[in-house]
Amino acid sequence: MKKKIIIDTDPGIDDAMAILFAHFAADIELVGLTTVFGNVSVEQATINACYLSDLMGGNIPVAAGSDHPLNRKNDRYPDWVHGKNGLGDITLNTPQTKALETDAVDFIIEQVLQNPGEITLVPIGPLTNIARALEKAPEIASKVKGVVLMGGAATVNGNVNPAAEANMLSDPLAADRIFTADWPVTMVGLDVTHQIIMDEMYLKRVHQSGTNIGNFITKISQFYLEFHRSTGTDGLYTHDPSTIAYLIKPDIFTIESGTIRVCTEGITAGLTIMNRSRKPYQQTAWDGIPKSDVCIDVDVDAFLDLYASIMTGH
Ligand code: BDR
Ligand code: CA
């Protein structure tokens, strides 16, 4: 049976790559895309998701979601990473796909309740929509198959600052609610995504098919490559597609289980702290919550082979 997933996304160049990777994966059924502010405004994220739905044949529903974090206004979009339009500033036609009337939070709740035990939520942006869905309908916690998210850093530094990874920093309160809720969470964070680097040669080889999707990824990845070059990395970090690889082939990742809290304020806001201690503490805020599965290592060659074989069809 195919794995049903909803991707909650702020596309985003690597978001687009993750979505198209999921589209080609034979054992994944993409039930819908829900959008959130993050790399761009939620309005732009929704346009981009509709554009991606068009690229996939127009059958993937898109539901628009949150335009700011749970407890504050949003003040920045990282246009130096993904471009002003989130997709490397390539020219985009107006999409044929239109967003649903239903918003992202209600779409998530409806789908989870209609398919008990079947849907995996795959957030690859700030966790605001997921936290709002959980608050509005707490019963979804026992009805999802799981949550596989891209974000955080358990054993390495952040990427926005030494403490925080971008998706966590964009809404730390929402992130903390996801890690402390009673549902199975898998964190695919910088511990592994900073190990997986796609260089220009690899990207060209994989996407040279001459198809719309191959050409599209080649075009949008140029901006992302330039950004990475400006930081001294020869190739792009494969953040969001790593969630999809985990769903297809979890055994290429090394997992450590532990309870996680997210720092919600101050200079370490967005810091994900996993309790890795083998010794008990007298008292901690990490007690009494479920353990998350955290990807702390990855077989990079196996990952690159998997992505290439799914995107090229052989
Ligand atoms: C995450 O932040 C965004 O820039 C990417 O799309 C990814 O989801 C990486 O820290
Ligand atoms: Ca993203």
Tab-separated table of C-alpha atoms and ligand atoms in Angstrom:
chain	number	residue	atom	x	y	z
A	1	MET	CA	0.000	0.000	0.000
A	2	LYS	CA	1.222	3.491	-0.824
A	3	LYS	CA	2.171	5.822	2.035
A	4	LYS	CA	-0.260	8.734	2.133
A	5	ILE	CA	1.421	12.024	2.941
A	6	ILE	CA	0.530	15.689	3.246
A	7	ILE	CA	3.492	17.981	2.661
A	8	ASP	CA	3.252	21.222	4.637
A	9	THR	CA	5.561	23.572	2.810
A	10	ASP	CA	6.967	27.062	2.136
A	11	PRO	CA	8.322	26.495	-1.380
A	12	GLY	CA	11.315	27.163	-1.428
A	13	ILE	CA	13.796	25.569	-3.841
A	14	ASP	CA	14.518	22.473	-1.756
A	15	ASP	CA	10.796	22.249	-0.921
A	16	ALA	CA	10.049	22.067	-4.641
A	17	MET	CA	12.680	19.343	-5.034
A	18	ALA	CA	11.142	17.382	-2.138
A	19	ILE	CA	7.633	17.657	-3.570
A	20	LEU	CA	8.727	16.504	-7.028
A	21	PHE	CA	10.773	13.679	-5.475
A	22	ALA	CA	7.635	12.519	-3.623
A	23	HIS	CA	5.651	12.786	-6.869
A	24	PHE	CA	7.969	10.294	-8.604
A	25	ALA	CA	8.262	7.893	-5.659
A	26	ALA	CA	6.163	4.840	-6.506
A	27	ASP	CA	5.246	4.007	-2.932
A	28	ILE	CA	4.147	7.518	-1.924
A	29	GLU	CA	0.707	9.034	-2.463
A	30	LEU	CA	0.786	12.816	-2.207
A	31	VAL	CA	-2.617	13.664	-0.730
A	32	GLY	CA	-2.080	17.407	-0.770
A	33	LEU	CA	0.140	20.402	-0.259
A	34	THR	CA	-0.539	22.841	2.570
A	35	THR	CA	1.310	26.122	2.582
A	36	VAL	CA	2.888	28.249	5.261
A	37	PHE	CA	4.965	31.451	5.428
A	38	GLY	CA	8.701	30.841	5.722
A	39	ASN	CA	10.993	31.084	2.746
A	40	VAL	CA	8.405	33.461	1.243
A	41	SER	CA	5.014	34.916	2.251
A	42	VAL	CA	2.162	32.427	2.442
A	43	GLU	CA	0.609	34.075	-0.639
A	44	GLN	CA	3.754	33.396	-2.680
A	45	ALA	CA	4.137	29.920	-1.144
A	46	THR	CA	0.588	29.126	-2.295
A	47	ILE	CA	1.243	30.363	-5.840
A	48	ASN	CA	4.393	28.220	-5.920
A	49	ALA	CA	2.559	25.162	-4.596
A	50	CYS	CA	-0.135	25.633	-7.264
A	51	TYR	CA	2.596	25.903	-9.884
A	52	LEU	CA	4.129	22.651	-8.607
A	53	SER	CA	0.711	20.987	-8.693
A	54	ASP	CA	0.433	22.028	-12.358
A	55	LEU	CA	3.850	20.488	-13.041
A	56	MET	CA	2.628	17.224	-11.477
A	57	GLY	CA	-0.476	17.155	-13.691
A	58	GLY	CA	-2.785	19.431	-11.705
A	59	ASN	CA	-4.336	16.779	-9.462
A	60	ILE	CA	-2.677	17.628	-6.175
A	61	PRO	CA	-4.879	19.838	-3.966
A	62	VAL	CA	-3.315	22.944	-2.443
A	63	ALA	CA	-4.606	24.562	0.759
A	64	ALA	CA	-3.267	27.910	1.956
A	65	GLY	CA	-2.256	28.275	5.590
A	66	SER	CA	-0.626	30.503	8.172
A	67	ASP	CA	0.964	33.824	7.300
A	68	HIS	CA	2.762	34.357	10.599
A	69	PRO	CA	4.045	32.376	13.605
A	70	LEU	CA	1.779	31.506	16.557
A	71	ASN	CA	2.748	34.333	18.857
A	72	ARG	CA	4.290	37.149	16.855
A	73	LYS	CA	4.428	38.868	13.479
A	74	ASN	CA	6.773	37.657	10.791
A	75	ASP	CA	9.568	40.057	9.978
A	76	ARG	CA	11.768	38.469	7.340
A	77	TYR	CA	11.853	36.223	4.311
A	78	PRO	CA	15.264	34.838	3.285
A	79	ASP	CA	15.207	36.025	-0.335
A	80	TRP	CA	19.001	35.650	-0.535
A	81	VAL	CA	18.563	31.870	-0.138
A	82	HIS	CA	15.564	31.039	-2.358
A	83	GLY	CA	15.048	34.269	-4.359
A	84	LYS	CA	12.261	36.821	-3.975
A	85	ASN	CA	9.703	34.444	-5.478
A	86	GLY	CA	11.053	31.438	-3.543
A	87	LEU	CA	11.864	29.518	-6.711
A	88	GLY	CA	15.187	31.086	-7.649
A	89	ASP	CA	13.485	34.077	-9.318
A	90	ILE	CA	12.780	32.139	-12.510
A	91	THR	CA	9.779	33.396	-14.470
A	92	LEU	CA	6.633	31.488	-13.529
A	93	ASN	CA	3.397	31.328	-15.530
A	94	THR	CA	0.207	31.961	-13.595
A	95	PRO	CA	-0.753	28.494	-12.350
A	96	GLN	CA	-3.928	26.774	-13.544
A	97	THR	CA	-4.355	25.048	-10.185
A	98	LYS	CA	-6.298	27.168	-7.715
A	99	ALA	CA	-6.016	26.822	-3.950
A	100	LEU	CA	-8.969	25.155	-2.201
A	101	GLU	CA	-11.523	27.199	-0.275
A	102	THR	CA	-10.613	25.065	2.753
A	103	ASP	CA	-7.597	26.390	4.580
A	104	ALA	CA	-4.509	24.343	5.430
A	105	VAL	CA	-5.436	23.697	9.063
A	106	ASP	CA	-8.908	22.375	8.198
A	107	PHE	CA	-7.556	20.385	5.244
A	108	ILE	CA	-5.039	18.638	7.522
A	109	ILE	CA	-7.713	17.884	10.137
A	110	GLU	CA	-10.239	16.608	7.553
A	111	GLN	CA	-7.762	14.358	5.793
A	112	VAL	CA	-6.368	12.876	8.996
A	113	LEU	CA	-9.823	12.180	10.429
A	114	GLN	CA	-11.089	10.690	7.153
A	115	ASN	CA	-8.053	8.384	6.872
A	116	PRO	CA	-7.360	7.239	10.441
A	117	GLY	CA	-3.901	5.748	10.919
A	118	GLU	CA	-2.913	6.388	7.314
A	119	ILE	CA	-1.633	9.928	6.873
A	120	THR	CA	1.927	10.981	7.575
A	121	LEU	CA	2.338	14.738	7.959
A	122	VAL	CA	5.546	15.975	6.360
A	123	PRO	CA	6.247	19.551	7.462
A	124	ILE	CA	9.192	21.075	5.600
A	125	GLY	CA	8.656	24.673	6.697
A	126	PRO	CA	7.768	26.425	9.971
A	127	LEU	CA	5.472	24.249	12.097
A	128	THR	CA	2.666	26.768	12.547
A	129	ASN	CA	-0.063	24.981	10.546
A	130	ILE	CA	0.640	21.678	12.270
A	131	ALA	CA	0.528	23.253	15.745
A	132	ARG	CA	-2.731	25.048	14.884
A	133	ALA	CA	-4.297	21.821	13.578
A	134	LEU	CA	-3.273	20.048	16.781
A	135	GLU	CA	-4.745	22.827	18.895
A	136	LYS	CA	-8.021	22.904	16.959
A	137	ALA	CA	-8.457	19.120	16.806
A	138	PRO	CA	-6.248	17.399	19.411
A	139	GLU	CA	-7.745	14.046	18.363
A	140	ILE	CA	-5.589	14.105	15.213
A	141	ALA	CA	-2.614	13.138	17.415
A	142	SER	CA	-3.921	9.589	17.734
A	143	LYS	CA	-5.131	9.433	14.120
A	144	VAL	CA	-1.989	10.334	12.165
A	145	LYS	CA	0.445	7.664	11.136
A	146	GLY	CA	3.273	9.994	12.089
A	147	VAL	CA	4.999	13.316	11.607
A	148	VAL	CA	8.248	13.378	9.635
A	149	LEU	CA	9.625	16.895	9.736
A	150	MET	CA	12.602	18.725	8.319
A	151	GLY	CA	14.113	20.976	10.921
A	152	GLY	CA	16.272	21.248	13.975
A	153	ALA	CA	19.790	20.188	14.807
A	154	ALA	CA	20.385	17.746	17.661
A	155	THR	CA	24.149	17.235	17.463
A	156	VAL	CA	25.371	20.125	15.276
A	157	ASN	CA	25.059	23.915	15.095
A	158	GLY	CA	22.109	25.703	13.518
A	159	ASN	CA	22.150	27.306	10.073
A	160	VAL	CA	20.634	30.711	10.852
A	161	ASN	CA	22.861	31.144	13.886
A	162	PRO	CA	24.847	28.679	16.027
A	163	ALA	CA	21.677	27.741	17.921
A	164	ALA	CA	18.852	27.567	15.423
A	165	GLU	CA	17.849	25.856	12.214
A	166	ALA	CA	15.586	28.041	10.023
A	167	ASN	CA	12.282	26.152	10.310
A	168	MET	CA	12.599	25.977	14.096
A	169	LEU	CA	13.517	29.646	14.435
A	170	SER	CA	10.572	30.719	12.274
A	171	ASP	CA	8.113	29.428	14.882
A	172	PRO	CA	9.843	27.940	17.938
A	173	LEU	CA	6.644	27.756	20.004
A	174	ALA	CA	4.885	25.726	17.305
A	175	ALA	CA	7.932	23.458	17.038
A	176	ASP	CA	7.994	22.840	20.793
A	177	ARG	CA	4.305	21.858	20.670
A	178	ILE	CA	4.996	19.324	17.932
A	179	PHE	CA	7.829	17.667	19.882
A	180	THR	CA	5.884	17.551	23.149
A	181	ALA	CA	2.602	16.209	21.730
A	182	ASP	CA	1.683	12.552	22.074
A	183	TRP	CA	2.304	11.387	18.510
A	184	PRO	CA	5.220	9.761	16.683
A	185	VAL	CA	7.658	12.396	15.413
A	186	THR	CA	10.751	11.850	13.311
A	187	MET	CA	13.169	14.760	13.055
A	188	VAL	CA	15.223	15.022	9.885
A	189	GLY	CA	17.494	17.922	10.709
A	190	LEU	CA	20.848	19.457	9.914
A	191	ASP	CA	22.593	16.473	11.539
A	192	VAL	CA	21.949	14.659	8.270
A	193	THR	CA	20.984	17.324	5.726
A	194	HIS	CA	24.343	19.085	6.078
A	195	GLN	CA	26.021	15.813	5.138
A	196	ILE	CA	24.096	15.424	1.875
A	197	ILE	CA	25.484	17.799	-0.729
A	198	MET	CA	24.353	17.692	-4.350
A	199	ASP	CA	26.986	19.324	-6.542
A	200	GLU	CA	26.348	20.863	-9.951
A	201	MET	CA	27.562	17.808	-11.874
A	202	TYR	CA	25.263	15.482	-9.954
A	203	LEU	CA	22.297	17.841	-10.387
A	204	LYS	CA	22.943	18.081	-14.141
A	205	ARG	CA	23.264	14.316	-14.506
A	206	VAL	CA	20.037	13.617	-12.615
A	207	HIS	CA	17.900	16.351	-14.175
A	208	GLN	CA	19.143	16.324	-17.776
A	209	SER	CA	16.084	14.391	-18.980
A	210	GLY	CA	14.697	17.299	-21.028
A	211	THR	CA	11.330	16.920	-19.307
A	212	ASN	CA	9.474	19.916	-17.840
A	213	ILE	CA	10.296	18.790	-14.338
A	214	GLY	CA	13.985	18.122	-15.080
A	215	ASN	CA	14.345	21.541	-16.724
A	216	PHE	CA	12.488	23.223	-13.884
A	217	ILE	CA	14.758	21.760	-11.184
A	218	THR	CA	17.855	22.634	-13.211
A	219	LYS	CA	16.686	26.240	-13.460
A	220	ILE	CA	15.638	26.787	-9.838
A	221	SER	CA	18.696	25.047	-8.402
A	222	GLN	CA	21.062	27.639	-9.962
A	223	PHE	CA	20.054	30.285	-7.411
A	224	TYR	CA	20.395	27.826	-4.517
A	225	LEU	CA	23.822	26.714	-5.763
A	226	GLU	CA	24.944	30.360	-5.936
A	227	PHE	CA	23.773	30.939	-2.369
A	228	HIS	CA	25.679	27.877	-1.149
A	229	ARG	CA	28.779	28.943	-3.102
A	230	SER	CA	28.648	32.323	-1.375
A	231	THR	CA	28.921	30.468	1.952
A	232	GLY	CA	31.814	28.285	0.764
A	233	THR	CA	29.840	25.109	-0.019
A	234	ASP	CA	30.310	23.579	-3.470
A	235	GLY	CA	26.839	22.151	-3.979
A	236	LEU	CA	23.492	22.406	-2.225
A	237	TYR	CA	22.402	21.017	1.101
A	238	THR	CA	19.575	18.569	0.535
A	239	HIS	CA	17.290	19.591	3.389
A	240	ASP	CA	13.654	18.993	2.502
A	241	PRO	CA	14.092	16.016	0.104
A	242	SER	CA	15.660	14.138	3.039
A	243	THR	CA	12.212	13.691	4.624
A	244	ILE	CA	11.033	11.934	1.471
A	245	ALA	CA	14.125	9.720	1.353
A	246	TYR	CA	13.441	8.791	4.975
A	247	LEU	CA	9.885	7.763	4.068
A	248	ILE	CA	11.039	5.674	1.134
A	249	LYS	CA	14.134	4.086	2.702
A	250	PRO	CA	14.420	4.729	6.442
A	251	ASP	CA	17.260	2.244	6.812
A	252	ILE	CA	19.771	4.589	5.157
A	253	PHE	CA	19.446	6.819	8.238
A	254	THR	CA	20.807	6.180	11.743
A	255	ILE	CA	18.224	6.997	14.385
A	256	GLU	CA	18.613	8.001	18.003
A	257	SER	CA	15.509	8.351	20.174
A	258	GLY	CA	15.093	11.027	22.798
A	259	THR	CA	12.791	13.669	24.155
A	260	ILE	CA	13.184	17.086	22.524
A	261	ARG	CA	12.330	20.581	23.673
A	262	VAL	CA	12.670	23.733	21.619
A	263	CYS	CA	13.898	26.955	23.186
A	264	THR	CA	11.202	29.553	22.489
A	265	GLU	CA	12.877	32.829	23.522
A	266	GLY	CA	16.117	34.744	23.713
A	267	ILE	CA	19.309	34.346	21.725
A	268	THR	CA	18.875	30.568	21.589
A	269	ALA	CA	15.276	30.661	20.293
A	270	GLY	CA	14.767	27.757	17.876
A	271	LEU	CA	17.442	25.587	19.502
A	272	THR	CA	16.338	21.921	19.549
A	273	ILE	CA	17.701	20.159	22.606
A	274	MET	CA	17.459	16.381	22.760
A	275	ASN	CA	17.970	14.736	26.116
A	276	ARG	CA	20.880	12.404	25.313
A	277	SER	CA	21.884	11.848	28.896
A	278	ARG	CA	21.888	8.254	30.146
A	279	LYS	CA	21.592	9.456	33.708
A	280	PRO	CA	18.315	10.571	35.255
A	281	TYR	CA	17.863	14.185	36.341
A	282	GLN	CA	16.071	15.273	39.484
A	283	GLN	CA	13.603	17.239	37.466
A	284	THR	CA	13.461	18.397	33.852
A	285	ALA	CA	11.098	19.873	31.294
A	286	TRP	CA	12.067	16.878	29.147
A	287	ASP	CA	10.197	14.440	31.405
A	288	GLY	CA	6.782	13.009	30.649
A	289	ILE	CA	6.816	13.603	26.907
A	290	PRO	CA	7.198	11.008	24.144
A	291	LYS	CA	10.588	10.358	22.595
A	292	SER	CA	11.156	11.503	19.030
A	293	ASP	CA	13.205	9.590	16.487
A	294	VAL	CA	16.081	11.791	15.385
A	295	CYS	CA	18.122	11.141	12.253
A	296	ILE	CA	21.699	11.653	13.385
A	297	ASP	CA	23.587	10.015	10.534
A	298	VAL	CA	22.979	9.025	6.918
A	299	ASP	CA	24.533	6.856	4.219
A	300	VAL	CA	25.148	9.722	1.780
A	301	ASP	CA	25.983	7.546	-1.247
A	302	ALA	CA	22.816	5.489	-0.720
A	303	PHE	CA	20.817	8.717	-0.488
A	304	LEU	CA	22.264	10.133	-3.718
A	305	ASP	CA	21.670	6.811	-5.515
A	306	LEU	CA	18.068	6.699	-4.279
A	307	TYR	CA	17.271	10.264	-5.385
A	308	ALA	CA	18.905	9.718	-8.785
A	309	SER	CA	17.129	6.442	-9.427
A	310	ILE	CA	13.705	7.824	-8.532
A	311	MET	CA	14.115	11.068	-10.462
A	312	THR	CA	15.467	9.354	-13.585
A	313	GLY	CA	13.198	6.290	-13.392
A	314	HIS	CA	16.121	3.822	-13.470
B	1	BDR	C1	15.034	24.665	5.880
B	1	BDR	O1	14.882	26.082	5.757
B	1	BDR	C2	14.480	26.422	4.452
B	1	BDR	O2	15.325	27.400	3.927
B	1	BDR	C3	14.531	25.158	3.637
B	1	BDR	O3	13.468	25.139	2.707
B	1	BDR	C4	14.435	24.048	4.639
B	1	BDR	O4	13.107	23.689	4.878
B	1	BDR	C5	16.500	24.336	6.091
B	1	BDR	O5	16.977	24.905	7.276
B	2	CA	CA	11.294	24.383	3.430
